Coordinates of C-alpha atoms in Angstrom, one line a residue:
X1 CA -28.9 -21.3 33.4
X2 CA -29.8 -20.6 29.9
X3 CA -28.5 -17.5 28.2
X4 CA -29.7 -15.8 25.0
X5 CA -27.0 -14.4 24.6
X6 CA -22.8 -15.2 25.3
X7 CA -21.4 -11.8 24.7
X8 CA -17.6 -12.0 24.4
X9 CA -16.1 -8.8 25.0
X10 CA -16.8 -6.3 27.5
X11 CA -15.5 -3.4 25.6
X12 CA -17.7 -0.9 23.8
X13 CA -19.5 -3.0 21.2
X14 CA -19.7 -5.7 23.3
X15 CA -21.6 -3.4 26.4
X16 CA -23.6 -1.6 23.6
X17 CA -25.2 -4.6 22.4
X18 CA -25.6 -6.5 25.6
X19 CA -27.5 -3.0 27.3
X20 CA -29.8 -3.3 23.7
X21 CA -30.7 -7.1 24.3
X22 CA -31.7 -6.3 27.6
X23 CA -34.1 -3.6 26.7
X24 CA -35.3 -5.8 24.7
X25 CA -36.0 -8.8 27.6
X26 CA -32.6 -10.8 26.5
X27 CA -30.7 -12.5 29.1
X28 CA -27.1 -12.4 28.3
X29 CA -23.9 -13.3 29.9
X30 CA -20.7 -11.0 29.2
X31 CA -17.3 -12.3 29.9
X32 CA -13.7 -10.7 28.9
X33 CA -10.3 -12.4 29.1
X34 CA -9.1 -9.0 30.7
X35 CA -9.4 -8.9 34.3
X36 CA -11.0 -5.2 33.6
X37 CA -14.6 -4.0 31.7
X38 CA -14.0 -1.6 28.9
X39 CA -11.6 -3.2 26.5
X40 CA -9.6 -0.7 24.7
X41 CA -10.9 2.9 26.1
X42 CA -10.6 1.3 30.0
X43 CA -9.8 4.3 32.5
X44 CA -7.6 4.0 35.7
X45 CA -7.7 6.6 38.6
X46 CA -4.3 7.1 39.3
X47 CA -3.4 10.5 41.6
X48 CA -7.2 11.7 40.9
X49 CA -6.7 11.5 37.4
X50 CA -8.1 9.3 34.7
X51 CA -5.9 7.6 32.9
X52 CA -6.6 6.2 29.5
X53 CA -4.6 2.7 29.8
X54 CA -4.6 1.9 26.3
X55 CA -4.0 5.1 24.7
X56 CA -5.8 8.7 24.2
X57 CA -9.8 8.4 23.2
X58 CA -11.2 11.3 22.3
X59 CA -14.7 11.0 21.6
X60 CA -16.5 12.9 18.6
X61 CA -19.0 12.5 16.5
X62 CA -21.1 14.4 13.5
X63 CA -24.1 12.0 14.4
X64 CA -26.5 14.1 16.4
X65 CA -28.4 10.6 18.0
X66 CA -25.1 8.9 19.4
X67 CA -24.2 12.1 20.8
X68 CA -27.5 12.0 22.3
X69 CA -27.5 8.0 23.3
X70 CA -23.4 9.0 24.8
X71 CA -24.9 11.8 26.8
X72 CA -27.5 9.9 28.5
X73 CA -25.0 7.3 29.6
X74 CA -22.5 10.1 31.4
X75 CA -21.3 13.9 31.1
X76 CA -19.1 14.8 28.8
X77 CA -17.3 17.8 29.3
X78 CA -15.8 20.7 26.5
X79 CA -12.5 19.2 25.3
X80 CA -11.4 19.8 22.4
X81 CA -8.5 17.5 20.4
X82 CA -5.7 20.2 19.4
X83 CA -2.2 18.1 19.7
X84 CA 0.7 19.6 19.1
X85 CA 3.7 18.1 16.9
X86 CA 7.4 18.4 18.1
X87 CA 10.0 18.5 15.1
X88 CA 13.8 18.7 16.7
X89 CA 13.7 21.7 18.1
X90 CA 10.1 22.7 16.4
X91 CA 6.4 23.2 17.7
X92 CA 4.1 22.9 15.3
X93 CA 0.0 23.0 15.8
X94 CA -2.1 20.3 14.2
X95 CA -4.0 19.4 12.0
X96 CA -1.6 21.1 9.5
X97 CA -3.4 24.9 9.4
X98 CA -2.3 28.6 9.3
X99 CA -0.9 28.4 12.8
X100 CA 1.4 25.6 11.2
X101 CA 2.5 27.4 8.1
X102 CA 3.1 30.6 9.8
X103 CA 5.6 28.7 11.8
X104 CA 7.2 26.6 9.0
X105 CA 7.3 29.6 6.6
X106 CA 7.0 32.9 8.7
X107 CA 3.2 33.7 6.3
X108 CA 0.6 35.5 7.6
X109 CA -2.2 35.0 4.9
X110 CA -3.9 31.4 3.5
X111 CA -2.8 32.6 -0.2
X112 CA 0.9 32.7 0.7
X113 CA 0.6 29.6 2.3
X114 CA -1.2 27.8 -0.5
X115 CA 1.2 29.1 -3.5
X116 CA 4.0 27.8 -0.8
X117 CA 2.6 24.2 -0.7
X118 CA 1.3 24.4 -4.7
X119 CA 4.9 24.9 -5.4
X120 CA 6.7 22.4 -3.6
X121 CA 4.1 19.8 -5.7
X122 CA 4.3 21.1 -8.8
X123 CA 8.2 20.9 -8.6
X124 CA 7.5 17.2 -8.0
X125 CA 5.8 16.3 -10.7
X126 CA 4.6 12.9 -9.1
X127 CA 1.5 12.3 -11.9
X128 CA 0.2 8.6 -10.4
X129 CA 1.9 8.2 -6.8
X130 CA 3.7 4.5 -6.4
X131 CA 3.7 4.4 -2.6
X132 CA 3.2 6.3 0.4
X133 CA 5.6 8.8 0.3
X134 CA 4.8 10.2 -3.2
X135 CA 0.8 10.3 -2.3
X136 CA 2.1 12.2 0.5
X137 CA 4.5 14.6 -1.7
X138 CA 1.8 15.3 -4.1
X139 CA -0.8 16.4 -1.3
X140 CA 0.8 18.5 0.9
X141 CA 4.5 19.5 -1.0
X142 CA 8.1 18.7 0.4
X143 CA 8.3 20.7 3.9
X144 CA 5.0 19.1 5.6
X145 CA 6.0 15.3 4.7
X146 CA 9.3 15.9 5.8
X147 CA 8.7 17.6 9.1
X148 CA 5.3 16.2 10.3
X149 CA 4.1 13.1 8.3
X150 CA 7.1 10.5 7.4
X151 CA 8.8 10.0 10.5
X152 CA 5.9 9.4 12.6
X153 CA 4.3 7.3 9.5
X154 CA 7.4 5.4 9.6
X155 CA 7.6 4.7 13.0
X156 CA 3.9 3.7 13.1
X157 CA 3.6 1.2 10.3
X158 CA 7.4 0.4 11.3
X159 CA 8.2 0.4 7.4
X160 CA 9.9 3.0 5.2
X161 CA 7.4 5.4 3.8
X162 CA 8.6 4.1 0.0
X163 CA 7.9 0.3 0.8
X164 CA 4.2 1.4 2.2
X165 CA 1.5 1.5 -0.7
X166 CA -0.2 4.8 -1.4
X167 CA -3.8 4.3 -0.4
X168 CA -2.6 4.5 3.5
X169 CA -2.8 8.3 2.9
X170 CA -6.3 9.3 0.7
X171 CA -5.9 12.4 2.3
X172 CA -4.3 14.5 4.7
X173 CA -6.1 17.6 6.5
X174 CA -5.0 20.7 5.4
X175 CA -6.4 23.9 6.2
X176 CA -5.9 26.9 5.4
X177 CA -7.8 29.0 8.7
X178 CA -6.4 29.7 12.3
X179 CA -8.3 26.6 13.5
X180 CA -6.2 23.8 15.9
X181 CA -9.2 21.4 16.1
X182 CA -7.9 18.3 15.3
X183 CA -11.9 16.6 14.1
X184 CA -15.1 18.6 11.8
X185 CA -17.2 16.4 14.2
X186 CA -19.7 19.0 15.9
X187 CA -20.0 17.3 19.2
X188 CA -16.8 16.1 21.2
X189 CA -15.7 15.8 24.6
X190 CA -14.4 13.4 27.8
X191 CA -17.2 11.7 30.0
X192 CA -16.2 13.5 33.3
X193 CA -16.3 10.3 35.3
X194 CA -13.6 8.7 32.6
X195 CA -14.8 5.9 29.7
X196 CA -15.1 2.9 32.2
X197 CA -17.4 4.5 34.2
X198 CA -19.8 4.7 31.1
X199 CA -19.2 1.4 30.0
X200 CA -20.5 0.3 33.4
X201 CA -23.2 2.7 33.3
X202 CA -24.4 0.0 29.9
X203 CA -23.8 -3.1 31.7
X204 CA -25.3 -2.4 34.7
X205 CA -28.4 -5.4 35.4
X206 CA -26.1 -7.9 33.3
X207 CA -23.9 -10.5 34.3
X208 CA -20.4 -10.0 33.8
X209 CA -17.4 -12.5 34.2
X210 CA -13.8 -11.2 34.2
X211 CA -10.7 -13.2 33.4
X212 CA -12.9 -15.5 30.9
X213 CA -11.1 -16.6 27.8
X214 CA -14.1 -17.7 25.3
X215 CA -12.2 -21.1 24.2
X216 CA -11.2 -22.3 27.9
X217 CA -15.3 -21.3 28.9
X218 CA -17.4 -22.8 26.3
X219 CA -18.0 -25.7 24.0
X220 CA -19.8 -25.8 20.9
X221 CA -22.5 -28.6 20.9
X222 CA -22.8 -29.4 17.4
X223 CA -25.9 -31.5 17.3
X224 CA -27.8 -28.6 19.7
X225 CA -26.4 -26.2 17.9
X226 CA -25.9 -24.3 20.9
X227 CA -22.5 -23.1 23.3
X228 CA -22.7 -24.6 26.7
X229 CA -19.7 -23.7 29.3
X230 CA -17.1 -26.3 29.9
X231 CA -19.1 -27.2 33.3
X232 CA -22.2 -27.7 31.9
X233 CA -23.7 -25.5 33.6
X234 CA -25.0 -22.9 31.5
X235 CA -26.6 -22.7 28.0
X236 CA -25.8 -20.3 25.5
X237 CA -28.4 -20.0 22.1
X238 CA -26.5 -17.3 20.3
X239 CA -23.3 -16.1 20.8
X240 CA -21.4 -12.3 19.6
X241 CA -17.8 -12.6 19.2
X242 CA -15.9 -9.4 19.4
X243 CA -12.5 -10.9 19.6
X244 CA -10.1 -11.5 16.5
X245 CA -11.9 -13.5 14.0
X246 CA -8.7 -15.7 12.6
X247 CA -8.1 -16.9 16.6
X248 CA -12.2 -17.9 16.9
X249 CA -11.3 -20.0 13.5
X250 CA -7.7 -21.4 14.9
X251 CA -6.2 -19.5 12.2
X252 CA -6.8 -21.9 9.2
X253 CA -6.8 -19.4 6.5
X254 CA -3.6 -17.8 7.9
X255 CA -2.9 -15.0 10.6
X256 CA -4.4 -11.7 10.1
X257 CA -1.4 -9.0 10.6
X258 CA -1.8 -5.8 13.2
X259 CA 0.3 -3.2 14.3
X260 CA 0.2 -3.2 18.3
X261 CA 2.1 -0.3 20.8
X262 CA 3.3 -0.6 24.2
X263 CA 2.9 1.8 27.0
X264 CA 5.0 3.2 29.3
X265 CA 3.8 5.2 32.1
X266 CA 4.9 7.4 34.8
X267 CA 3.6 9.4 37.3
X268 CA 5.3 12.4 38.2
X269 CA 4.5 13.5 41.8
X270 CA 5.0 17.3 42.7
X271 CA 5.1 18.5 38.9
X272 CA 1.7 20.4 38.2
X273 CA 2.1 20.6 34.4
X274 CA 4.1 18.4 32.4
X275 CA 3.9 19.2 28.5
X276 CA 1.2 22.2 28.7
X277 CA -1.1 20.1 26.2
X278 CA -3.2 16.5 26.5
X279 CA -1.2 15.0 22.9
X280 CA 2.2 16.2 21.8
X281 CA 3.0 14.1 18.8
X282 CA 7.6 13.8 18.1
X283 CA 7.5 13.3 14.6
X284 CA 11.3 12.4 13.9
X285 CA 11.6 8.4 13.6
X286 CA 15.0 8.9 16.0
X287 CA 12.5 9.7 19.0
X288 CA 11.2 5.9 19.9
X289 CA 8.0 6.8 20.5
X290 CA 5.3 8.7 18.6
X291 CA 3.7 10.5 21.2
X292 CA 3.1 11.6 24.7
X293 CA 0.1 11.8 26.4
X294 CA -0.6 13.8 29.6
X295 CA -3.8 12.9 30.7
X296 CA -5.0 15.0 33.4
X297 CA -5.1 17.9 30.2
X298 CA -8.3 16.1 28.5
X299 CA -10.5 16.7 31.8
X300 CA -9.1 20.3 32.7
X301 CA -7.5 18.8 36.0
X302 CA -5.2 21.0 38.5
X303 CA -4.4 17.5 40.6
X304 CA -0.8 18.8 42.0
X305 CA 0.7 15.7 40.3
X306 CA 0.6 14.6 36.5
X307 CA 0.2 11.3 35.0
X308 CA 2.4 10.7 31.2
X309 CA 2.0 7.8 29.0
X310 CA 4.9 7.4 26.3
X311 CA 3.5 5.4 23.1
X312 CA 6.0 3.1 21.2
X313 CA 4.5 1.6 18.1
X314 CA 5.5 -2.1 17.2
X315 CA 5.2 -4.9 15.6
X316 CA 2.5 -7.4 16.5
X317 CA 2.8 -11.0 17.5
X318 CA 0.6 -13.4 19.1
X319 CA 0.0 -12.5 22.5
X320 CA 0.1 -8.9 21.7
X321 CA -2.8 -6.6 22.1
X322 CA -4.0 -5.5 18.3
X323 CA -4.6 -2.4 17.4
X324 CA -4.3 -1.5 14.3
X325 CA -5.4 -3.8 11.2
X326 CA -3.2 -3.9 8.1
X327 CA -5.8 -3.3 5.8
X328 CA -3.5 -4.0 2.6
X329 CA -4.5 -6.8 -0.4
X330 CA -2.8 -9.3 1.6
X331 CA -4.7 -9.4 4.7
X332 CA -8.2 -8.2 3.0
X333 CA -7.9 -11.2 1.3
X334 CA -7.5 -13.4 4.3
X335 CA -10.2 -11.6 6.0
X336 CA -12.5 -12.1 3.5
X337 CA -12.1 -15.9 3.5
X338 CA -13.3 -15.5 7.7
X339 CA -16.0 -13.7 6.7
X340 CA -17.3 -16.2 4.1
X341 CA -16.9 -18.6 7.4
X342 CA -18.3 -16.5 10.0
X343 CA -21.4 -16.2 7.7
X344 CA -21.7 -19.9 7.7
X345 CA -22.0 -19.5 11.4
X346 CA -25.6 -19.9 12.2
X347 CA -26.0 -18.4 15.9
X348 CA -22.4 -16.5 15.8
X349 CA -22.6 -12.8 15.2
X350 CA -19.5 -11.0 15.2
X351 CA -18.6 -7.4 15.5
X352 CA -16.2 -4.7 17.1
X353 CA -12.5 -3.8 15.2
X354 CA -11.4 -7.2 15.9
X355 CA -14.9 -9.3 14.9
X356 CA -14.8 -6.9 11.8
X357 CA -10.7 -6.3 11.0
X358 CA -11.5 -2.7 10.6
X359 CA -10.2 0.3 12.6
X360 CA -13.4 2.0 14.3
X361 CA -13.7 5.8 15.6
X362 CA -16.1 5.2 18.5
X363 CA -19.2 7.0 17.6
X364 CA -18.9 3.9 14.7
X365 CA -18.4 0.8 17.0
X366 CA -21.8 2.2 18.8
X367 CA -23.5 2.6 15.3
X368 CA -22.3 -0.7 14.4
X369 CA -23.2 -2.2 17.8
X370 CA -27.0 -0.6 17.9
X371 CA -27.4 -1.7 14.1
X372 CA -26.5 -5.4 14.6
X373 CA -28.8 -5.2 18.0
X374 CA -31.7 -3.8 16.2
X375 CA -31.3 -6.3 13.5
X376 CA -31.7 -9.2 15.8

């Protein structure tokens, strides 16, 4: 068989591009090391419920076509992203906003709360931040940082807030309304039939192959210039990589750094509601994890069990699931050597957070996905 396309990846960019080859008369094969279609925003029914197996997603967008090019693909219901932080014996709302100052302070107007944070900076007087926690200081004042920012930055990066360079932080959302949505995007929401369900919805017509790793499939044929499979039975003329550009290059120019997480899971039979809220962040670094999700929240479900997912940021090593790039001098630097190499690559294409080292919302990876498609 002869393949236009060798698609490694069944996650969203992967499925995206795939689905936009077709439409366009490609024939492609998809194949995934995981034993699952979806990658990252995979869903599991567990108790009725759909449970996001690799943490919360939350789709939202500003983009008015992807919204349009996600609703054809499913439903999405109303959800809207308002977590909750837990400090101690503290509930705060977030994104940091009047319902949050009113508790931190007992204020009642947006002026009040705004001389209250102005304040706490000017005491500071941090002129050019040197690190994390004084970008931090000099945004949002002593009481936020404290209470809702370094303790759960801390535990995410897994580094002290002082030894973690300042451009982490650009900004942090403040607001000064009664407002607990967590993203400006216009359109957000949960596909009703959970995220795998959607990413089948784009790969339906195209060949998929679970439990595939890309180096013990194919073979490059040099002189062809073309990927064939280890058997020898099929041909591949182009190929889109999605998986971590350093491991398609055996990591010559050095090992790109991520942070990853682990999951722990439970289900709790008999208990209706759990937490009251899909995300409740525990900002103290002495609570191991950095959040809990309760998933049966994002889709409005009155299932007479519950489903909770502790998250434990950690460091990553090779065998880990990435997730999060370090996107400091070091590993930029390292990433841009790939890049100089994967442009050399005449009939590779690569894309997706781990093709790209970047971190991408999902309204992005389809953007990216449906540029690169309509490019080739």
């Amino acid at each position: 068989m002869e393949y236009d396309y060798l698609v490694v990846g069944a996650g969203l960019f992967g499925a995206v591009f795939a689905n936009e080859m077709k439409k366009k008369g490609k024939n492609c094969l998809v194949i995934d090391k995981r034993n699952h279609i979806a990658g990252n925003i995979y869903t599991e029914e567990i108790k009725g419920i759909h449970v996001h197996q690799y943490g919360a997603h939350i789709f939202h967008t500003s983009d008015r076509a992807i919204w349009q090019y996600v609703t054809n693909l499913a439903e999405f219901n109303h959800y809207i992203n308002s977590p909750i932080a837990v400090y101690k014996d503290e509930l705060y709302n977030l994104p940091f906003n009047m319902n949050t100052f009113a508790k931190m302070w007992n204020i009642k107007t947006p002026k009040e709360a705004e001389a209250h944070i102005q304040a706490q900076i000017a005491d500071l007087n941090i002129t050019e931040p040197s690190n994390l926690e004084e970008q931090a200081l000099s945004l949002v004042g002593t009481d936020i940082y404290e209470k809702l920012v370094k303790g759960y930055t801390e535990k995410q990066w897994g580094r002290d807030c002082k030894e973690l360079p300042a451009f982490i932080i650009k900004r942090l959302p403040v607001r000064f309304t009664f407002d607990n949505n967590y993203f400006n995007d216009p359109y957000q929401g949960i596909p009703k039939g959970g995220y795998t369900a959607l990413v089948s919805k784009l790969l339906e017509g195209i060949e998929v192959r679970l439990d595939t790793e890309f180096k013990n499939f194919v073979k490059k044929d040099a002189q062809a210039g073309v990927y064939r499979s280890v058997s020898g039975e099929d041909t591949f003329i182009k190929v889109l990589y999605t998986g971590m550009i350093d491991e398609f290059f055996d990591y010559c120019e050095g090992t790109l750094e991520y942070r990853s997480l682990r999951f722990e899971t439970e289900v709790l039979e008999g208990e209706e509601n759990y937490q009251g809220n899909a995300v409740v962040n525990y900002t103290e670094r002495e609570v191991p994890f950095t959040r809990i999700i309760e998933h049966k929240h994002f889709t409005f479900g009155r299932q007479p069990d519950t489903v909770i997912t502790r998250e434990y940021p950690k460091e990553w090593n090779k065998g880990d699931e990435p997730y999060y790039p370090v996107n400091d001098a070091k590993n930029a630097a390292v990433y841009q050597r790939y890049q100089k190499m994967a442009e050399a690559e005449e009939n590779v294409l690569f894309g997706g957070r781990l093709g790209q080292y970047q971190y991408y919302d999902m309204d992005k990876v389809i953007m990216a996905a449906l540029e690169m498609a309509n490019k080739k």
